[in-house]
Amino acid sequence: MNTIPNISFESEENEKEFEFLHLSKLFAKIKGGLEHNPNLPHRVNFFALLIVSDGAGYHQIDLKEFPLKKGTVLKIAKGQVHAFQEDPDYDGFLILFTEEFVLNYFSKSSIEFISHLYNYHISRPLVHGGNLNEAFIEEILLELEAENTYAQRNIVGAMLELYLLRLERFTHSAQLPKQNHQHYSIFLDFKNLVEKQYTLTRNVKDYAKMLQVSTKHLNLIVKEFTLNTAKHFIDDFVTLESKRAIASTSASLKEIGYAMGFDEVTNFTKFFKKHTGTTPKQFKAEL
């Protein structure tokens, strides 16, 4: 089955963890041709912030189009599938950073507050940053252009961490309590396991066993951060991966169903219709 391209972090400046790009330069490079087509859905193994400083347009994340305008910030998490629009009529900046950058330069407590980093499933990607964007861009450009580069990576990390925390404040609600650090760690382990093992098992008991916790305890933890059960989380992710595959590959529904872990296409169809209200065939026809 032809799969969605997986794009790894690759910087022109030989940076391994962080890159700051002007969108006008990126769009010029896209027109000139790249190894992959950014206008088609592709999965990234890093985090990205799309900050719009002028114009308007849209950007697709996981089959949904998000409107962009001056002041918009679009948060793209590691593992998400996204695509740029053709001939964009907006400008701004794209900030790319890896998980290693987050773990090395963000505090653990901040990571738990910045929900979109690891819990994009229930976090809104679109934020209007307003004046916050302008101050952040100005400050980080000054730092990146500074002749004295002593501790520059740490300073850039601190700036980005503070900016993301302030963005989070704009969209914060009381729906996701994250006071229990141990629970959050288990939740992240569960999320990562689901993303790696979903084609092999959709059984909550299997994931609880891998995490060495009881099924009841795992459900309580997942509910704490998503307001839903572990089974709901697993099924939601399988449904999302199925939609991604149907929309972005030329494979048959039988091949996609098999790739999602279903032995029979009828079982895949029943699962998909149960969770979306439509069959895979109907979903494909409506794209």
mmCIF file of C-alpha atoms in Angstrom:
data_model
loop_
_atom_site.group_PDB
_atom_site.id
_atom_site.type_symbol
_atom_site.label_atom_id
_atom_site.label_comp_id
_atom_site.label_asym_id
_atom_site.label_seq_id
_atom_site.Cartn_x
_atom_site.Cartn_y
_atom_site.Cartn_z
ATOM 1 C CA MET A 1 0.000 0.000 0.000
ATOM 2 C CA ASN A 2 1.303 3.453 -0.902
ATOM 3 C CA THR A 3 1.590 5.264 2.404
ATOM 4 C CA ILE A 4 1.555 8.897 3.467
ATOM 5 C CA PRO A 5 5.122 10.303 3.196
ATOM 6 C CA ASN A 6 6.927 10.587 6.524
ATOM 7 C CA ILE A 7 9.024 13.749 6.637
ATOM 8 C CA SER A 8 12.009 13.879 8.974
ATOM 9 C CA PHE A 9 13.614 16.997 10.381
ATOM 10 C CA GLU A 10 16.222 18.384 7.997
ATOM 11 C CA SER A 11 17.668 21.855 8.356
ATOM 12 C CA GLU A 12 19.626 23.868 5.791
ATOM 13 C CA GLU A 13 21.705 25.282 8.633
ATOM 14 C CA ASN A 14 22.732 21.778 9.771
ATOM 15 C CA GLU A 15 20.754 22.304 12.926
ATOM 16 C CA LYS A 16 19.513 19.075 14.439
ATOM 17 C CA GLU A 17 16.680 20.310 16.642
ATOM 18 C CA PHE A 18 15.364 23.755 15.674
ATOM 19 C CA GLU A 19 14.785 25.841 12.545
ATOM 20 C CA PHE A 20 13.212 29.236 11.898
ATOM 21 C CA LEU A 21 11.932 29.798 8.338
ATOM 22 C CA HIS A 22 10.452 32.757 6.463
ATOM 23 C CA LEU A 23 7.361 31.448 4.666
ATOM 24 C CA SER A 24 8.103 33.482 1.525
ATOM 25 C CA LYS A 25 11.420 31.654 1.156
ATOM 26 C CA LEU A 26 9.789 28.296 1.881
ATOM 27 C CA PHE A 27 7.062 28.860 -0.721
ATOM 28 C CA ALA A 28 9.715 29.806 -3.285
ATOM 29 C CA LYS A 29 11.532 26.537 -2.546
ATOM 30 C CA ILE A 30 8.287 24.583 -2.935
ATOM 31 C CA LYS A 31 7.715 26.110 -6.380
ATOM 32 C CA GLY A 32 11.276 25.177 -7.297
ATOM 33 C CA GLY A 33 10.602 21.572 -6.365
ATOM 34 C CA LEU A 34 11.371 19.484 -3.292
ATOM 35 C CA GLU A 35 11.829 15.749 -2.711
ATOM 36 C CA HIS A 36 8.234 15.617 -1.483
ATOM 37 C CA ASN A 37 5.253 17.785 -2.386
ATOM 38 C CA PRO A 38 4.213 19.850 0.677
ATOM 39 C CA ASN A 39 0.885 20.586 -1.040
ATOM 40 C CA LEU A 40 -0.025 16.916 -0.578
ATOM 41 C CA PRO A 41 -0.677 15.308 2.823
ATOM 42 C CA HIS A 42 2.529 14.304 4.596
ATOM 43 C CA ARG A 43 3.296 13.223 8.152
ATOM 44 C CA VAL A 44 5.946 15.059 10.156
ATOM 45 C CA ASN A 45 8.143 13.572 12.875
ATOM 46 C CA PHE A 46 8.691 16.969 14.497
ATOM 47 C CA PHE A 47 6.626 19.905 15.810
ATOM 48 C CA ALA A 48 5.784 23.024 13.811
ATOM 49 C CA LEU A 49 4.302 26.465 14.395
ATOM 50 C CA LEU A 50 2.862 28.310 11.407
ATOM 51 C CA ILE A 51 2.651 32.011 12.290
ATOM 52 C CA VAL A 52 0.849 34.282 9.800
ATOM 53 C CA SER A 53 1.984 37.905 9.663
ATOM 54 C CA ASP A 54 0.158 39.031 6.520
ATOM 55 C CA GLY A 55 -2.507 37.906 4.051
ATOM 56 C CA ALA A 56 -4.980 35.051 4.376
ATOM 57 C CA GLY A 57 -5.372 31.448 3.303
ATOM 58 C CA TYR A 58 -5.826 28.001 4.745
ATOM 59 C CA HIS A 59 -3.848 24.965 5.874
ATOM 60 C CA GLN A 60 -4.954 21.361 6.103
ATOM 61 C CA ILE A 61 -4.333 19.222 9.187
ATOM 62 C CA ASP A 62 -5.708 15.698 9.376
ATOM 63 C CA LEU A 63 -8.184 16.291 6.526
ATOM 64 C CA LYS A 64 -9.555 19.509 8.046
ATOM 65 C CA GLU A 65 -8.959 22.942 6.563
ATOM 66 C CA PHE A 66 -8.105 25.713 9.008
ATOM 67 C CA PRO A 67 -8.493 29.364 7.941
ATOM 68 C CA LEU A 68 -5.415 31.542 8.250
ATOM 69 C CA LYS A 69 -5.174 35.308 8.591
ATOM 70 C CA LYS A 70 -2.872 37.890 10.112
ATOM 71 C CA GLY A 71 -2.209 36.962 13.735
ATOM 72 C CA THR A 72 -3.088 33.282 13.303
ATOM 73 C CA VAL A 73 -0.904 30.589 14.840
ATOM 74 C CA LEU A 74 -1.381 27.015 13.690
ATOM 75 C CA LYS A 75 0.152 24.327 15.905
ATOM 76 C CA ILE A 76 1.165 21.097 14.170
ATOM 77 C CA ALA A 77 2.184 18.215 16.407
ATOM 78 C CA LYS A 78 4.603 15.388 15.787
ATOM 79 C CA GLY A 79 2.753 12.604 13.978
ATOM 80 C CA GLN A 80 0.069 14.760 12.423
ATOM 81 C CA VAL A 81 -0.621 14.774 8.692
ATOM 82 C CA HIS A 82 -0.791 18.195 7.057
ATOM 83 C CA ALA A 83 -0.590 19.954 3.698
ATOM 84 C CA PHE A 84 0.033 23.498 2.452
ATOM 85 C CA GLN A 85 -2.442 25.107 0.077
ATOM 86 C CA GLU A 86 -1.554 25.601 -3.583
ATOM 87 C CA ASP A 87 -0.288 29.124 -4.404
ATOM 88 C CA PRO A 88 -0.673 30.557 -0.877
ATOM 89 C CA ASP A 89 -1.499 34.254 -0.527
ATOM 90 C CA TYR A 90 -0.169 34.790 2.974
ATOM 91 C CA ASP A 91 3.216 35.334 4.587
ATOM 92 C CA GLY A 92 4.771 34.736 7.962
ATOM 93 C CA PHE A 93 7.077 32.275 9.628
ATOM 94 C CA LEU A 94 7.410 28.547 10.190
ATOM 95 C CA ILE A 95 9.160 27.288 13.302
ATOM 96 C CA LEU A 96 10.242 23.648 13.336
ATOM 97 C CA PHE A 97 11.552 21.846 16.400
ATOM 98 C CA THR A 98 12.088 18.238 17.362
ATOM 99 C CA GLU A 99 11.032 16.229 20.369
ATOM 100 C CA GLU A 100 14.681 16.226 21.462
ATOM 101 C CA PHE A 101 14.609 20.029 21.532
ATOM 102 C CA VAL A 102 11.493 19.983 23.721
ATOM 103 C CA LEU A 103 12.929 17.438 26.139
ATOM 104 C CA ASN A 104 16.317 19.170 26.334
ATOM 105 C CA TYR A 105 15.223 22.793 26.700
ATOM 106 C CA PHE A 106 11.669 22.835 28.108
ATOM 107 C CA SER A 107 10.913 22.202 31.753
ATOM 108 C CA LYS A 108 8.903 19.072 32.504
ATOM 109 C CA SER A 109 6.127 21.069 34.140
ATOM 110 C CA SER A 110 5.802 23.291 31.049
ATOM 111 C CA ILE A 111 5.510 20.280 28.760
ATOM 112 C CA GLU A 112 2.502 19.150 30.758
ATOM 113 C CA PHE A 113 0.822 22.540 30.343
ATOM 114 C CA ILE A 114 1.501 22.825 26.611
ATOM 115 C CA SER A 115 -1.153 20.279 25.708
ATOM 116 C CA HIS A 116 -0.879 20.377 21.908
ATOM 117 C CA LEU A 117 2.649 19.006 21.952
ATOM 118 C CA TYR A 118 1.593 15.509 22.941
ATOM 119 C CA ASN A 119 -2.177 15.618 23.177
ATOM 120 C CA TYR A 120 -3.249 17.174 19.893
ATOM 121 C CA HIS A 121 -6.172 14.729 19.749
ATOM 122 C CA ILE A 122 -8.197 17.007 22.016
ATOM 123 C CA SER A 123 -6.417 20.341 21.660
ATOM 124 C CA ARG A 124 -7.420 22.998 19.147
ATOM 125 C CA PRO A 125 -4.556 23.692 16.713
ATOM 126 C CA LEU A 126 -5.674 27.193 15.736
ATOM 127 C CA VAL A 127 -4.923 30.171 17.979
ATOM 128 C CA HIS A 128 -4.968 33.920 17.369
ATOM 129 C CA GLY A 129 -1.744 35.208 18.876
ATOM 130 C CA GLY A 130 -2.241 38.916 18.135
ATOM 131 C CA ASN A 131 0.470 41.164 19.572
ATOM 132 C CA LEU A 132 2.059 38.155 21.246
ATOM 133 C CA ASN A 133 3.270 36.929 17.844
ATOM 134 C CA GLU A 134 4.943 40.209 16.901
ATOM 135 C CA ALA A 135 6.857 40.477 20.172
ATOM 136 C CA PHE A 136 7.966 36.831 19.963
ATOM 137 C CA ILE A 137 9.122 37.057 16.334
ATOM 138 C CA GLU A 138 11.027 40.279 16.961
ATOM 139 C CA GLU A 139 12.726 38.861 20.042
ATOM 140 C CA ILE A 140 13.690 35.524 18.515
ATOM 141 C CA LEU A 141 15.004 37.128 15.314
ATOM 142 C CA LEU A 142 17.269 39.372 17.378
ATOM 143 C CA GLU A 143 18.592 36.338 19.208
ATOM 144 C CA LEU A 144 19.140 34.246 16.076
ATOM 145 C CA GLU A 145 20.967 37.131 14.368
ATOM 146 C CA ALA A 146 23.118 37.982 17.387
ATOM 147 C CA GLU A 147 26.892 37.766 16.953
ATOM 148 C CA ASN A 148 27.340 36.467 20.475
ATOM 149 C CA THR A 149 25.929 32.921 20.351
ATOM 150 C CA TYR A 150 26.812 31.947 23.916
ATOM 151 C CA ALA A 151 23.982 29.747 25.310
ATOM 152 C CA GLN A 152 21.900 30.636 22.233
ATOM 153 C CA ARG A 153 20.148 27.265 22.051
ATOM 154 C CA ASN A 154 19.074 27.542 25.686
ATOM 155 C CA ILE A 155 17.841 31.111 25.189
ATOM 156 C CA VAL A 156 15.863 30.184 22.059
ATOM 157 C CA GLY A 157 14.383 27.218 23.918
ATOM 158 C CA ALA A 158 13.338 29.450 26.820
ATOM 159 C CA MET A 159 11.752 31.955 24.419
ATOM 160 C CA LEU A 160 9.809 29.267 22.585
ATOM 161 C CA GLU A 161 8.702 27.627 25.830
ATOM 162 C CA LEU A 162 7.383 30.929 27.193
ATOM 163 C CA TYR A 163 5.625 31.727 23.899
ATOM 164 C CA LEU A 164 3.880 28.350 23.823
ATOM 165 C CA LEU A 165 2.809 28.719 27.443
ATOM 166 C CA ARG A 166 1.257 32.101 26.644
ATOM 167 C CA LEU A 167 -0.506 30.642 23.611
ATOM 168 C CA GLU A 168 -1.841 27.891 25.847
ATOM 169 C CA ARG A 169 -3.232 30.512 28.221
ATOM 170 C CA PHE A 170 -5.328 31.920 25.353
ATOM 171 C CA THR A 171 -7.113 28.601 24.873
ATOM 172 C CA HIS A 172 -6.905 27.211 28.391
ATOM 173 C CA SER A 173 -9.997 25.802 30.041
ATOM 174 C CA ALA A 174 -10.497 23.691 33.111
ATOM 175 C CA GLN A 175 -11.140 20.563 31.030
ATOM 176 C CA LEU A 176 -7.669 19.054 31.329
ATOM 177 C CA PRO A 177 -6.263 18.923 34.853
ATOM 178 C CA LYS A 178 -2.587 17.974 34.725
ATOM 179 C CA GLN A 179 -1.543 18.167 38.342
ATOM 180 C CA ASN A 180 -0.617 14.482 38.612
ATOM 181 C CA HIS A 181 2.822 14.205 36.998
ATOM 182 C CA GLN A 182 2.957 10.415 37.295
ATOM 183 C CA HIS A 183 -0.440 10.042 35.618
ATOM 184 C CA TYR A 184 0.611 12.315 32.767
ATOM 185 C CA SER A 185 3.712 10.214 32.157
ATOM 186 C CA ILE A 186 1.589 7.050 31.962
ATOM 187 C CA PHE A 187 -0.862 8.769 29.638
ATOM 188 C CA LEU A 188 1.954 9.760 27.263
ATOM 189 C CA ASP A 189 3.298 6.199 27.330
ATOM 190 C CA PHE A 190 -0.197 4.920 26.512
ATOM 191 C CA LYS A 191 -0.598 7.403 23.648
ATOM 192 C CA ASN A 192 2.781 6.451 22.183
ATOM 193 C CA LEU A 193 1.978 2.743 22.458
ATOM 194 C CA VAL A 194 -1.366 3.192 20.682
ATOM 195 C CA GLU A 195 0.313 5.043 17.831
ATOM 196 C CA LYS A 196 2.846 2.221 17.426
ATOM 197 C CA GLN A 197 0.703 -0.848 18.174
ATOM 198 C CA TYR A 198 -2.809 0.030 16.939
ATOM 199 C CA THR A 199 -2.534 -2.301 13.927
ATOM 200 C CA LEU A 200 -1.738 -5.196 16.249
ATOM 201 C CA THR A 201 -4.303 -4.644 18.995
ATOM 202 C CA ARG A 202 -7.217 -2.384 19.899
ATOM 203 C CA ASN A 203 -7.735 -4.133 23.237
ATOM 204 C CA VAL A 204 -7.390 -1.947 26.332
ATOM 205 C CA LYS A 205 -6.263 -4.958 28.391
ATOM 206 C CA ASP A 206 -3.233 -5.385 26.125
ATOM 207 C CA TYR A 207 -2.139 -1.787 26.613
ATOM 208 C CA ALA A 208 -2.701 -1.977 30.365
ATOM 209 C CA LYS A 209 -0.501 -5.065 30.453
ATOM 210 C CA MET A 210 2.255 -3.334 28.460
ATOM 211 C CA LEU A 211 2.112 -0.418 30.897
ATOM 212 C CA GLN A 212 1.948 -2.734 33.914
ATOM 213 C CA VAL A 213 -1.212 -1.138 35.278
ATOM 214 C CA SER A 214 -4.753 -2.415 35.693
ATOM 215 C CA THR A 215 -7.364 -1.758 33.019
ATOM 216 C CA LYS A 216 -9.404 0.235 35.538
ATOM 217 C CA HIS A 217 -6.423 2.409 36.465
ATOM 218 C CA LEU A 218 -5.565 3.020 32.801
ATOM 219 C CA ASN A 219 -9.135 4.119 32.090
ATOM 220 C CA LEU A 220 -9.057 6.545 35.019
ATOM 221 C CA ILE A 221 -5.797 8.069 33.758
ATOM 222 C CA VAL A 222 -6.976 8.437 30.161
ATOM 223 C CA LYS A 223 -10.248 9.998 31.358
ATOM 224 C CA GLU A 224 -8.259 12.488 33.416
ATOM 225 C CA PHE A 225 -6.621 13.887 30.269
ATOM 226 C CA THR A 226 -9.174 13.254 27.522
ATOM 227 C CA LEU A 227 -12.517 12.999 29.347
ATOM 228 C CA ASN A 228 -13.013 9.655 27.547
ATOM 229 C CA THR A 229 -12.141 5.996 28.085
ATOM 230 C CA ALA A 230 -8.985 4.284 26.857
ATOM 231 C CA LYS A 231 -11.091 2.326 24.352
ATOM 232 C CA HIS A 232 -12.539 5.562 22.981
ATOM 233 C CA PHE A 233 -9.014 6.959 22.579
ATOM 234 C CA ILE A 234 -7.823 3.856 20.714
ATOM 235 C CA ASP A 235 -10.846 3.750 18.411
ATOM 236 C CA ASP A 236 -10.563 7.486 17.695
ATOM 237 C CA PHE A 237 -6.946 7.068 16.669
ATOM 238 C CA VAL A 238 -7.665 4.073 14.431
ATOM 239 C CA THR A 239 -10.510 6.011 12.817
ATOM 240 C CA LEU A 240 -8.228 9.001 12.204
ATOM 241 C CA GLU A 241 -5.498 6.808 10.697
ATOM 242 C CA SER A 242 -8.099 5.152 8.479
ATOM 243 C CA LYS A 243 -9.343 8.532 7.231
ATOM 244 C CA ARG A 244 -5.767 9.645 6.594
ATOM 245 C CA ALA A 245 -5.069 6.514 4.542
ATOM 246 C CA ILE A 246 -8.307 6.690 2.539
ATOM 247 C CA ALA A 247 -7.750 10.352 1.704
ATOM 248 C CA SER A 248 -4.050 10.173 0.955
ATOM 249 C CA THR A 249 -3.326 6.853 -0.747
ATOM 250 C CA SER A 250 -4.421 5.053 -3.882
ATOM 251 C CA ALA A 251 -4.725 1.718 -2.057
ATOM 252 C CA SER A 252 -7.941 -0.281 -2.158
ATOM 253 C CA LEU A 253 -10.217 -0.276 0.885
ATOM 254 C CA LYS A 254 -9.292 -3.927 1.419
ATOM 255 C CA GLU A 255 -5.586 -3.015 1.535
ATOM 256 C CA ILE A 256 -6.257 -0.097 3.885
ATOM 257 C CA GLY A 257 -8.389 -2.243 6.174
ATOM 258 C CA TYR A 258 -5.664 -4.864 6.339
ATOM 259 C CA ALA A 259 -3.031 -2.181 7.026
ATOM 260 C CA MET A 260 -5.199 -0.912 9.913
ATOM 261 C CA GLY A 261 -5.202 -4.375 11.478
ATOM 262 C CA PHE A 262 -8.508 -5.794 10.202
ATOM 263 C CA ASP A 263 -8.537 -9.348 8.778
ATOM 264 C CA GLU A 264 -11.657 -8.756 6.706
ATOM 265 C CA VAL A 265 -12.786 -5.666 4.809
ATOM 266 C CA THR A 266 -16.307 -6.210 6.204
ATOM 267 C CA ASN A 267 -14.982 -5.815 9.747
ATOM 268 C CA PHE A 268 -13.137 -2.656 8.723
ATOM 269 C CA THR A 269 -16.319 -1.279 7.130
ATOM 270 C CA LYS A 270 -18.400 -2.036 10.247
ATOM 271 C CA PHE A 271 -15.806 -0.381 12.501
ATOM 272 C CA PHE A 272 -15.513 2.700 10.287
ATOM 273 C CA LYS A 273 -19.280 3.157 9.954
ATOM 274 C CA LYS A 274 -19.785 2.724 13.693
ATOM 275 C CA HIS A 275 -17.349 5.526 14.458
ATOM 276 C CA THR A 276 -18.050 7.905 11.571
ATOM 277 C CA GLY A 277 -21.636 7.217 10.544
ATOM 278 C CA THR A 278 -20.553 6.469 6.976
ATOM 279 C CA THR A 279 -18.788 3.644 5.158
ATOM 280 C CA PRO A 280 -15.191 3.917 3.917
ATOM 281 C CA LYS A 281 -16.477 3.819 0.351
ATOM 282 C CA GLN A 282 -18.890 6.709 0.993
ATOM 283 C CA PHE A 283 -16.192 8.664 2.825
ATOM 284 C CA LYS A 284 -13.824 8.260 -0.135
ATOM 285 C CA ALA A 285 -16.500 9.315 -2.625
ATOM 286 C CA GLU A 286 -17.176 12.527 -0.671
ATOM 287 C CA LEU A 287 -13.562 13.658 -0.611
#
